[in-house]
Amino acid sequence: MVKTIRVSEEYHKWLSAHKEDDETMEETLRRMTRGPHPGDVAGLLTEEEAADAKEAVNRLRGRDRDRLDTARSAFESEGRMNDH
């Protein structure tokens, strides 16, 4: 089965610039993202385990987002304080 994904023009240009002559775009994406081949990981997790793993990843991303927002606010506050 084949799926189509949308990427920005900028990302596509960047990815194309990193594509090697003998690679397909999928191979380039895999290499650049270090993603495993789906056949290598198929069946390793039950649906429940996969859902739990996705939830854990989303929680971690949320914490990372919170930390980034806190750091950005602190940086912006420091910049405003230095302007006065």
Protein backbone atom coordinates (compact mmCIF):
# COMPACT_ATOMS: atom_id res chain seq x y z
CA MET A 1 0.00 0.00 0.00
CA VAL A 2 1.27 3.48 -0.85
CA LYS A 3 0.38 6.71 0.96
CA THR A 4 0.98 10.28 -0.08
CA ILE A 5 2.19 12.85 2.42
CA ARG A 6 2.20 16.63 2.16
CA VAL A 7 5.30 18.59 3.00
CA SER A 8 6.09 22.24 2.54
CA GLU A 9 7.97 23.36 -0.54
CA GLU A 10 10.87 24.38 1.70
CA TYR A 11 11.08 20.93 3.33
CA HIS A 12 10.83 19.19 -0.03
CA LYS A 13 13.73 21.25 -1.36
CA TRP A 14 15.79 20.47 1.74
CA LEU A 15 15.02 16.78 1.49
CA SER A 16 15.77 16.72 -2.25
CA ALA A 17 19.11 18.40 -1.59
CA HIS A 18 19.99 15.50 0.75
CA LYS A 19 18.74 12.77 -1.58
CA GLU A 20 21.46 10.55 -2.96
CA ASP A 21 21.37 9.61 -6.65
CA ASP A 22 20.49 5.98 -6.04
CA GLU A 23 17.80 6.66 -3.41
CA THR A 24 14.06 6.96 -3.60
CA MET A 25 12.46 9.76 -1.60
CA GLU A 26 11.26 7.15 0.90
CA GLU A 27 14.80 5.89 1.38
CA THR A 28 16.00 9.45 1.87
CA LEU A 29 13.29 10.12 4.45
CA ARG A 30 14.17 6.91 6.29
CA ARG A 31 17.85 7.78 6.30
CA MET A 32 17.27 11.36 7.39
CA THR A 33 14.80 10.41 10.13
CA ARG A 34 16.57 7.17 11.02
CA GLY A 35 13.24 5.40 10.87
CA PRO A 36 13.15 1.61 10.73
CA HIS A 37 11.58 -0.28 7.88
CA PRO A 38 7.94 -1.03 8.81
CA GLY A 39 8.49 -4.73 8.15
CA ASP A 40 11.22 -4.75 10.78
CA VAL A 41 8.85 -3.58 13.52
CA ALA A 42 5.48 -4.94 12.40
CA GLY A 43 3.83 -7.05 15.06
CA LEU A 44 6.21 -6.12 17.89
CA LEU A 45 3.48 -4.38 19.90
CA THR A 46 -0.16 -5.19 20.47
CA GLU A 47 -2.65 -2.47 19.58
CA GLU A 48 -2.97 -1.63 23.28
CA GLU A 49 0.81 -1.41 23.73
CA ALA A 50 1.08 0.78 20.63
CA ALA A 51 -1.65 3.09 21.95
CA ASP A 52 0.11 3.29 25.33
CA ALA A 53 3.41 4.10 23.61
CA LYS A 54 1.79 6.84 21.51
CA GLU A 55 0.23 8.32 24.63
CA ALA A 56 3.60 8.32 26.41
CA VAL A 57 5.25 10.04 23.45
CA ASN A 58 2.53 12.68 23.38
CA ARG A 59 2.98 13.31 27.13
CA LEU A 60 6.72 13.73 26.63
CA ARG A 61 6.20 16.08 23.71
CA GLY A 62 3.80 18.11 25.85
CA ARG A 63 6.38 18.43 28.61
CA ASP A 64 8.99 19.45 26.05
CA ARG A 65 6.57 22.06 24.69
CA ASP A 66 5.92 23.34 28.20
CA ARG A 67 9.66 23.61 28.89
CA LEU A 68 10.22 25.41 25.59
CA ASP A 69 7.37 27.85 26.31
CA THR A 70 8.76 28.54 29.79
CA ALA A 71 12.25 29.13 28.41
CA ARG A 72 10.88 31.38 25.66
CA SER A 73 8.90 33.44 28.18
CA ALA A 74 11.94 33.81 30.42
CA PHE A 75 14.10 34.84 27.47
CA GLU A 76 11.54 37.35 26.26
CA SER A 77 11.09 38.76 29.77
CA GLU A 78 14.86 39.15 30.13
CA GLY A 79 14.96 40.94 26.78
CA ARG A 80 12.23 43.37 27.87
CA MET A 81 14.05 44.04 31.12
CA ASN A 82 17.26 44.86 29.24
CA ASP A 83 15.39 47.28 26.97
CA HIS A 84 14.65 49.58 29.93
